[in-house]
Amino acid sequence: MSASALTLLIVGTGNVARALASRFAKTSHQVVLGSRDDETGQHVAKELGVRGGAATSFVAEADVIFLAVPFVNLSETLDGLGNIDGKTIVDCTNPLTSDYMQLTVGHSDSAGEICQRLAPRSKVVKAFNAIFAEVVSADMSFGAIAPQVFLAGNDAASKDRVAALVRDLGYDAVDTGGIECARYLEPLAELIIQLAYVQGLGTVVTPVILTASGASPDNH
């Protein structure tokens, strides 16, 4: 089942933001792309064929807000959005070092949990952090196996909403548990970075979990 038509605010102008905006623009959802300044947002959005501008100007109409920014800019980005109380926030960030080779947060905390603490009256769902932008933007085929997007969050309704959005892209959504499970999803992202760049597999790799029957644990 597809999600009802929603307004999706993609915050960021990098590869992940562009990939998400371009893919969701092919669905029934309304996509807006937001940046820190109006000019940059409009410029990038025009390239992608969606509306765009300053992120803060789209918050009120947004049903779901995707944070596709560097983790180091997470706090500043949330502060700049204004009133996000009650909003479903999708945290796509990973707490990486500047060379992407290590995590800066782990074990007893995660970027997802930090995001939830920074936005305590919002409903944070960790998602799209462990799939390469190149996979999303190119609509890669892996035969009969669909790419998976792993979700973590404390609000069941928000996870269901994000899971429906994942399925609208033709992917499987896998619910891993509460927001504390972001502690495991962020190292998963680092693992595929290591496989892609250090082991030379390239950025068309994606992690998939299969059950003993060969089916993926899609979150329907």
PDB file of C-alpha atoms in Angstrom:
ATOM      1  CA  MET A   1       0.000   0.000   0.000  1.00  0.00           C
ATOM      2  CA  SER A   2       1.335   3.423  -0.927  1.00  0.00           C
ATOM      3  CA  ALA A   3       1.409   6.315   1.491  1.00  0.00           C
ATOM      4  CA  SER A   4      -1.248   9.001   1.050  1.00  0.00           C
ATOM      5  CA  ALA A   5       0.046  12.012  -0.839  1.00  0.00           C
ATOM      6  CA  LEU A   6       2.262  13.998   1.521  1.00  0.00           C
ATOM      7  CA  THR A   7       4.416  17.091   1.393  1.00  0.00           C
ATOM      8  CA  LEU A   8       8.031  16.066   1.916  1.00  0.00           C
ATOM      9  CA  LEU A   9      10.644  18.644   2.898  1.00  0.00           C
ATOM     10  CA  ILE A  10      14.160  17.511   2.044  1.00  0.00           C
ATOM     11  CA  VAL A  11      16.637  19.632   4.004  1.00  0.00           C
ATOM     12  CA  GLY A  12      20.066  19.740   2.373  1.00  0.00           C
ATOM     13  CA  THR A  13      21.624  20.200  -1.050  1.00  0.00           C
ATOM     14  CA  GLY A  14      24.211  17.393  -1.133  1.00  0.00           C
ATOM     15  CA  ASN A  15      24.119  13.996  -2.815  1.00  0.00           C
ATOM     16  CA  VAL A  16      21.698  12.384  -0.359  1.00  0.00           C
ATOM     17  CA  ALA A  17      19.266  15.307  -0.469  1.00  0.00           C
ATOM     18  CA  ARG A  18      19.361  15.420  -4.264  1.00  0.00           C
ATOM     19  CA  ALA A  19      18.844  11.665  -4.540  1.00  0.00           C
ATOM     20  CA  LEU A  20      15.860  11.663  -2.192  1.00  0.00           C
ATOM     21  CA  ALA A  21      14.276  14.702  -3.837  1.00  0.00           C
ATOM     22  CA  SER A  22      14.639  13.341  -7.356  1.00  0.00           C
ATOM     23  CA  ARG A  23      13.260   9.887  -6.453  1.00  0.00           C
ATOM     24  CA  PHE A  24      10.317  11.119  -4.388  1.00  0.00           C
ATOM     25  CA  ALA A  25       9.482  13.623  -7.136  1.00  0.00           C
ATOM     26  CA  LYS A  26       8.578  10.597  -9.284  1.00  0.00           C
ATOM     27  CA  THR A  27       5.920   9.524  -6.773  1.00  0.00           C
ATOM     28  CA  SER A  28       2.561  11.090  -5.917  1.00  0.00           C
ATOM     29  CA  HIS A  29       4.129  13.126  -3.112  1.00  0.00           C
ATOM     30  CA  GLN A  30       4.870  16.839  -3.218  1.00  0.00           C
ATOM     31  CA  VAL A  31       8.595  17.458  -2.786  1.00  0.00           C
ATOM     32  CA  VAL A  32      10.230  20.685  -1.635  1.00  0.00           C
ATOM     33  CA  LEU A  33      13.956  21.125  -1.144  1.00  0.00           C
ATOM     34  CA  GLY A  34      15.222  23.445   1.568  1.00  0.00           C
ATOM     35  CA  SER A  35      18.602  25.038   2.211  1.00  0.00           C
ATOM     36  CA  ARG A  36      19.927  27.504   4.771  1.00  0.00           C
ATOM     37  CA  ASP A  37      19.447  30.317   2.279  1.00  0.00           C
ATOM     38  CA  ASP A  38      16.687  30.875  -0.233  1.00  0.00           C
ATOM     39  CA  GLU A  39      18.913  31.340  -3.286  1.00  0.00           C
ATOM     40  CA  THR A  40      20.789  28.063  -2.887  1.00  0.00           C
ATOM     41  CA  GLY A  41      17.604  26.145  -2.231  1.00  0.00           C
ATOM     42  CA  GLN A  42      15.917  27.567  -5.312  1.00  0.00           C
ATOM     43  CA  HIS A  43      18.944  26.891  -7.514  1.00  0.00           C
ATOM     44  CA  VAL A  44      19.312  23.224  -6.558  1.00  0.00           C
ATOM     45  CA  ALA A  45      15.571  22.630  -6.598  1.00  0.00           C
ATOM     46  CA  LYS A  46      15.316  24.020 -10.126  1.00  0.00           C
ATOM     47  CA  GLU A  47      17.932  21.500 -11.286  1.00  0.00           C
ATOM     48  CA  LEU A  48      15.796  18.708  -9.835  1.00  0.00           C
ATOM     49  CA  GLY A  49      12.449  20.013 -11.056  1.00  0.00           C
ATOM     50  CA  VAL A  50      10.947  20.607  -7.604  1.00  0.00           C
ATOM     51  CA  ARG A  51      10.101  23.630  -5.487  1.00  0.00           C
ATOM     52  CA  GLY A  52      12.830  25.000  -3.279  1.00  0.00           C
ATOM     53  CA  GLY A  53      14.163  27.818  -1.175  1.00  0.00           C
ATOM     54  CA  ALA A  54      14.946  28.458   2.463  1.00  0.00           C
ATOM     55  CA  ALA A  55      14.038  25.375   4.473  1.00  0.00           C
ATOM     56  CA  THR A  56      12.301  27.323   7.196  1.00  0.00           C
ATOM     57  CA  SER A  57       9.724  28.631   4.717  1.00  0.00           C
ATOM     58  CA  PHE A  58       8.399  25.112   4.047  1.00  0.00           C
ATOM     59  CA  VAL A  59       8.234  23.694   7.575  1.00  0.00           C
ATOM     60  CA  ALA A  60       4.607  24.572   8.242  1.00  0.00           C
ATOM     61  CA  GLU A  61       3.331  22.699   5.161  1.00  0.00           C
ATOM     62  CA  ALA A  62       5.646  19.710   5.496  1.00  0.00           C
ATOM     63  CA  ASP A  63       4.206  16.389   6.649  1.00  0.00           C
ATOM     64  CA  VAL A  64       7.632  14.759   6.822  1.00  0.00           C
ATOM     65  CA  ILE A  65      11.010  16.481   7.104  1.00  0.00           C
ATOM     66  CA  PHE A  66      14.136  14.663   5.916  1.00  0.00           C
ATOM     67  CA  LEU A  67      17.429  15.824   7.429  1.00  0.00           C
ATOM     68  CA  ALA A  68      19.976  15.106   4.692  1.00  0.00           C
ATOM     69  CA  VAL A  69      22.794  17.254   6.072  1.00  0.00           C
ATOM     70  CA  PRO A  70      26.200  16.468   7.604  1.00  0.00           C
ATOM     71  CA  PHE A  71      25.882  15.335  11.212  1.00  0.00           C
ATOM     72  CA  VAL A  72      28.113  18.228  12.335  1.00  0.00           C
ATOM     73  CA  ASN A  73      25.397  20.593  11.080  1.00  0.00           C
ATOM     74  CA  LEU A  74      22.511  18.739  12.720  1.00  0.00           C
ATOM     75  CA  SER A  75      21.997  21.024  15.714  1.00  0.00           C
ATOM     76  CA  GLU A  76      22.303  24.192  13.640  1.00  0.00           C
ATOM     77  CA  THR A  77      19.887  22.802  11.059  1.00  0.00           C
ATOM     78  CA  LEU A  78      17.240  21.921  13.615  1.00  0.00           C
ATOM     79  CA  ASP A  79      17.565  25.323  15.260  1.00  0.00           C
ATOM     80  CA  GLY A  80      17.098  26.995  11.896  1.00  0.00           C
ATOM     81  CA  LEU A  81      13.873  25.170  11.064  1.00  0.00           C
ATOM     82  CA  GLY A  82      11.818  26.938  13.711  1.00  0.00           C
ATOM     83  CA  ASN A  83       8.727  25.236  15.113  1.00  0.00           C
ATOM     84  CA  ILE A  84       8.873  21.514  14.314  1.00  0.00           C
ATOM     85  CA  ASP A  85       6.745  20.317  17.227  1.00  0.00           C
ATOM     86  CA  GLY A  86       4.803  17.186  16.308  1.00  0.00           C
ATOM     87  CA  LYS A  87       6.539  16.776  12.949  1.00  0.00           C
ATOM     88  CA  THR A  88       7.842  13.463  11.656  1.00  0.00           C
ATOM     89  CA  ILE A  89      11.593  13.980  11.271  1.00  0.00           C
ATOM     90  CA  VAL A  90      13.660  11.508   9.245  1.00  0.00           C
ATOM     91  CA  ASP A  91      17.281  11.590  10.393  1.00  0.00           C
ATOM     92  CA  CYS A  92      19.495  10.491   7.493  1.00  0.00           C
ATOM     93  CA  THR A  93      22.756  11.573   9.138  1.00  0.00           C
ATOM     94  CA  ASN A  94      25.804   9.545  10.136  1.00  0.00           C
ATOM     95  CA  PRO A  95      28.357  10.809  12.705  1.00  0.00           C
ATOM     96  CA  LEU A  96      31.434  10.399  10.520  1.00  0.00           C
ATOM     97  CA  THR A  97      34.955  11.776  10.662  1.00  0.00           C
ATOM     98  CA  SER A  98      35.953  14.124   7.849  1.00  0.00           C
ATOM     99  CA  ASP A  99      37.468  11.253   5.850  1.00  0.00           C
ATOM    100  CA  TYR A 100      34.359   9.045   6.424  1.00  0.00           C
ATOM    101  CA  MET A 101      36.518   6.266   7.824  1.00  0.00           C
ATOM    102  CA  GLN A 102      35.327   6.308  11.454  1.00  0.00           C
ATOM    103  CA  LEU A 103      32.317   7.135  13.585  1.00  0.00           C
ATOM    104  CA  THR A 104      32.493   9.998  16.080  1.00  0.00           C
ATOM    105  CA  VAL A 105      29.567   8.766  18.210  1.00  0.00           C
ATOM    106  CA  GLY A 106      28.790   5.234  19.281  1.00  0.00           C
ATOM    107  CA  HIS A 107      28.265   2.497  21.863  1.00  0.00           C
ATOM    108  CA  SER A 108      25.998   4.381  24.280  1.00  0.00           C
ATOM    109  CA  ASP A 109      24.649   7.064  21.953  1.00  0.00           C
ATOM    110  CA  SER A 110      23.907   7.774  18.301  1.00  0.00           C
ATOM    111  CA  ALA A 111      23.126  10.583  15.897  1.00  0.00           C
ATOM    112  CA  GLY A 112      19.505   9.414  15.874  1.00  0.00           C
ATOM    113  CA  GLU A 113      19.202   9.696  19.643  1.00  0.00           C
ATOM    114  CA  ILE A 114      20.935  13.072  19.605  1.00  0.00           C
ATOM    115  CA  CYS A 115      18.462  14.249  16.970  1.00  0.00           C
ATOM    116  CA  GLN A 116      15.541  13.130  19.146  1.00  0.00           C
ATOM    117  CA  ARG A 117      16.992  14.954  22.160  1.00  0.00           C
ATOM    118  CA  LEU A 118      17.488  18.108  20.087  1.00  0.00           C
ATOM    119  CA  ALA A 119      13.884  17.890  18.864  1.00  0.00           C
ATOM    120  CA  PRO A 120      12.088  16.414  21.893  1.00  0.00           C
ATOM    121  CA  ARG A 121       8.583  17.291  20.699  1.00  0.00           C
ATOM    122  CA  SER A 122       9.146  15.864  17.229  1.00  0.00           C
ATOM    123  CA  LYS A 123       8.914  12.222  16.162  1.00  0.00           C
ATOM    124  CA  VAL A 124      12.322  11.177  14.908  1.00  0.00           C
ATOM    125  CA  VAL A 125      12.782   8.175  12.648  1.00  0.00           C
ATOM    126  CA  LYS A 126      16.272   7.066  11.676  1.00  0.00           C
ATOM    127  CA  ALA A 127      16.219   6.037   8.014  1.00  0.00           C
ATOM    128  CA  PHE A 128      18.077   6.270   4.695  1.00  0.00           C
ATOM    129  CA  ASN A 129      21.446   6.498   6.484  1.00  0.00           C
ATOM    130  CA  ALA A 130      22.697   3.090   5.311  1.00  0.00           C
ATOM    131  CA  ILE A 131      21.946   3.272   1.598  1.00  0.00           C
ATOM    132  CA  PHE A 132      24.152   5.130  -0.849  1.00  0.00           C
ATOM    133  CA  ALA A 133      22.792   8.151  -2.680  1.00  0.00           C
ATOM    134  CA  GLU A 134      23.932   6.556  -5.935  1.00  0.00           C
ATOM    135  CA  VAL A 135      21.648   3.578  -5.319  1.00  0.00           C
ATOM    136  CA  VAL A 136      18.671   5.842  -4.624  1.00  0.00           C
ATOM    137  CA  SER A 137      19.204   8.306  -7.451  1.00  0.00           C
ATOM    138  CA  ALA A 138      19.894   5.676 -10.118  1.00  0.00           C
ATOM    139  CA  ASP A 139      17.051   3.358  -9.072  1.00  0.00           C
ATOM    140  CA  MET A 140      19.481   0.445  -9.061  1.00  0.00           C
ATOM    141  CA  SER A 141      18.226  -3.061  -9.760  1.00  0.00           C
ATOM    142  CA  PHE A 142      19.460  -5.981  -7.651  1.00  0.00           C
ATOM    143  CA  GLY A 143      17.421  -8.617  -9.431  1.00  0.00           C
ATOM    144  CA  ALA A 144      14.542 -10.007  -7.405  1.00  0.00           C
ATOM    145  CA  ILE A 145      15.878  -8.489  -4.186  1.00  0.00           C
ATOM    146  CA  ALA A 146      14.744  -4.978  -3.340  1.00  0.00           C
ATOM    147  CA  PRO A 147      17.105  -2.624  -1.498  1.00  0.00           C
ATOM    148  CA  GLN A 148      16.202  -2.242   2.155  1.00  0.00           C
ATOM    149  CA  VAL A 149      15.866   0.866   4.287  1.00  0.00           C
ATOM    150  CA  PHE A 150      16.276   0.231   8.010  1.00  0.00           C
ATOM    151  CA  LEU A 151      14.131   2.247  10.420  1.00  0.00           C
ATOM    152  CA  ALA A 152      14.521   3.082  14.103  1.00  0.00           C
ATOM    153  CA  GLY A 153      12.244   5.290  16.151  1.00  0.00           C
ATOM    154  CA  ASN A 154      10.016   5.470  19.200  1.00  0.00           C
ATOM    155  CA  ASP A 155       6.758   6.568  17.538  1.00  0.00           C
ATOM    156  CA  ALA A 156       5.019   3.692  15.778  1.00  0.00           C
ATOM    157  CA  ALA A 157       2.769   5.874  13.619  1.00  0.00           C
ATOM    158  CA  SER A 158       5.706   7.890  12.315  1.00  0.00           C
ATOM    159  CA  LYS A 159       7.652   4.715  11.528  1.00  0.00           C
ATOM    160  CA  ASP A 160       4.630   3.376   9.644  1.00  0.00           C
ATOM    161  CA  ARG A 161       4.440   6.624   7.668  1.00  0.00           C
ATOM    162  CA  VAL A 162       8.130   6.485   6.764  1.00  0.00           C
ATOM    163  CA  ALA A 163       7.867   2.774   5.942  1.00  0.00           C
ATOM    164  CA  ALA A 164       5.069   3.556   3.478  1.00  0.00           C
ATOM    165  CA  LEU A 165       7.274   6.201   1.868  1.00  0.00           C
ATOM    166  CA  VAL A 166      10.085   3.653   1.577  1.00  0.00           C
ATOM    167  CA  ARG A 167       7.757   1.238  -0.198  1.00  0.00           C
ATOM    168  CA  ASP A 168       6.653   4.009  -2.554  1.00  0.00           C
ATOM    169  CA  LEU A 169      10.244   3.988  -3.845  1.00  0.00           C
ATOM    170  CA  GLY A 170      10.054   0.247  -4.442  1.00  0.00           C
ATOM    171  CA  TYR A 171      12.221  -0.615  -1.444  1.00  0.00           C
ATOM    172  CA  ASP A 172      11.590  -2.809   1.587  1.00  0.00           C
ATOM    173  CA  ALA A 173      11.293  -1.137   4.987  1.00  0.00           C
ATOM    174  CA  VAL A 174      12.783  -2.969   7.961  1.00  0.00           C
ATOM    175  CA  ASP A 175      11.778  -1.830  11.452  1.00  0.00           C
ATOM    176  CA  THR A 176      14.727  -2.436  13.795  1.00  0.00           C
ATOM    177  CA  GLY A 177      13.138  -1.067  16.988  1.00  0.00           C
ATOM    178  CA  GLY A 178      13.339   2.100  19.064  1.00  0.00           C
ATOM    179  CA  ILE A 179      15.522   5.108  18.332  1.00  0.00           C
ATOM    180  CA  GLU A 180      18.342   3.564  20.362  1.00  0.00           C
ATOM    181  CA  CYS A 181      18.772   1.061  17.520  1.00  0.00           C
ATOM    182  CA  ALA A 182      20.338   3.922  15.550  1.00  0.00           C
ATOM    183  CA  ARG A 183      23.447   2.894  17.543  1.00  0.00           C
ATOM    184  CA  TYR A 184      23.599  -0.149  15.259  1.00  0.00           C
ATOM    185  CA  LEU A 185      22.376   1.403  12.002  1.00  0.00           C
ATOM    186  CA  GLU A 186      25.113   4.021  11.978  1.00  0.00           C
ATOM    187  CA  PRO A 187      27.923   1.430  12.236  1.00  0.00           C
ATOM    188  CA  LEU A 188      26.130  -0.423   9.419  1.00  0.00           C
ATOM    189  CA  ALA A 189      26.531   2.700   7.307  1.00  0.00           C
ATOM    190  CA  GLU A 190      30.232   2.807   8.151  1.00  0.00           C
ATOM    191  CA  LEU A 191      30.541  -0.849   7.167  1.00  0.00           C
ATOM    192  CA  ILE A 192      29.180  -0.260   3.672  1.00  0.00           C
ATOM    193  CA  ILE A 193      31.457   2.784   3.365  1.00  0.00           C
ATOM    194  CA  GLN A 194      34.409   0.508   4.155  1.00  0.00           C
ATOM    195  CA  LEU A 195      33.211  -2.046   1.598  1.00  0.00           C
ATOM    196  CA  ALA A 196      32.656   0.615  -1.036  1.00  0.00           C
ATOM    197  CA  TYR A 197      35.847   2.619  -0.682  1.00  0.00           C
ATOM    198  CA  VAL A 198      38.434   0.558   1.194  1.00  0.00           C
ATOM    199  CA  GLN A 199      37.522  -2.821  -0.303  1.00  0.00           C
ATOM    200  CA  GLY A 200      36.775  -1.271  -3.681  1.00  0.00           C
ATOM    201  CA  LEU A 201      33.253  -2.597  -4.214  1.00  0.00           C
ATOM    202  CA  GLY A 202      31.956   0.816  -5.256  1.00  0.00           C
ATOM    203  CA  THR A 203      28.848   2.668  -4.160  1.00  0.00           C
ATOM    204  CA  VAL A 204      26.254   0.393  -5.731  1.00  0.00           C
ATOM    205  CA  VAL A 205      26.368  -1.977  -2.742  1.00  0.00           C
ATOM    206  CA  THR A 206      23.473  -2.153  -0.330  1.00  0.00           C
ATOM    207  CA  PRO A 207      22.875  -4.324   2.768  1.00  0.00           C
ATOM    208  CA  VAL A 208      19.958  -6.784   2.725  1.00  0.00           C
ATOM    209  CA  ILE A 209      18.592  -9.075   5.430  1.00  0.00           C
ATOM    210  CA  LEU A 210      16.807 -12.261   4.341  1.00  0.00           C
ATOM    211  CA  THR A 211      14.821 -14.703   6.442  1.00  0.00           C
ATOM    212  CA  ALA A 212      15.433 -18.437   6.325  1.00  0.00           C
ATOM    213  CA  SER A 213      12.690 -18.699   3.664  1.00  0.00           C
ATOM    214  CA  GLY A 214      14.556 -16.220   1.489  1.00  0.00           C
ATOM    215  CA  ALA A 215      12.058 -13.411   2.023  1.00  0.00           C
ATOM    216  CA  SER A 216      13.008  -9.975   3.225  1.00  0.00           C
ATOM    217  CA  PRO A 217      11.413  -8.850   6.529  1.00  0.00           C
ATOM    218  CA  ASP A 218       9.404  -6.029   4.904  1.00  0.00           C
ATOM    219  CA  ASN A 219       7.594  -3.880   7.454  1.00  0.00           C
ATOM    220  CA  HIS A 220       3.998  -4.014   6.135  1.00  0.00           C
TER     221      HIS A 220
END
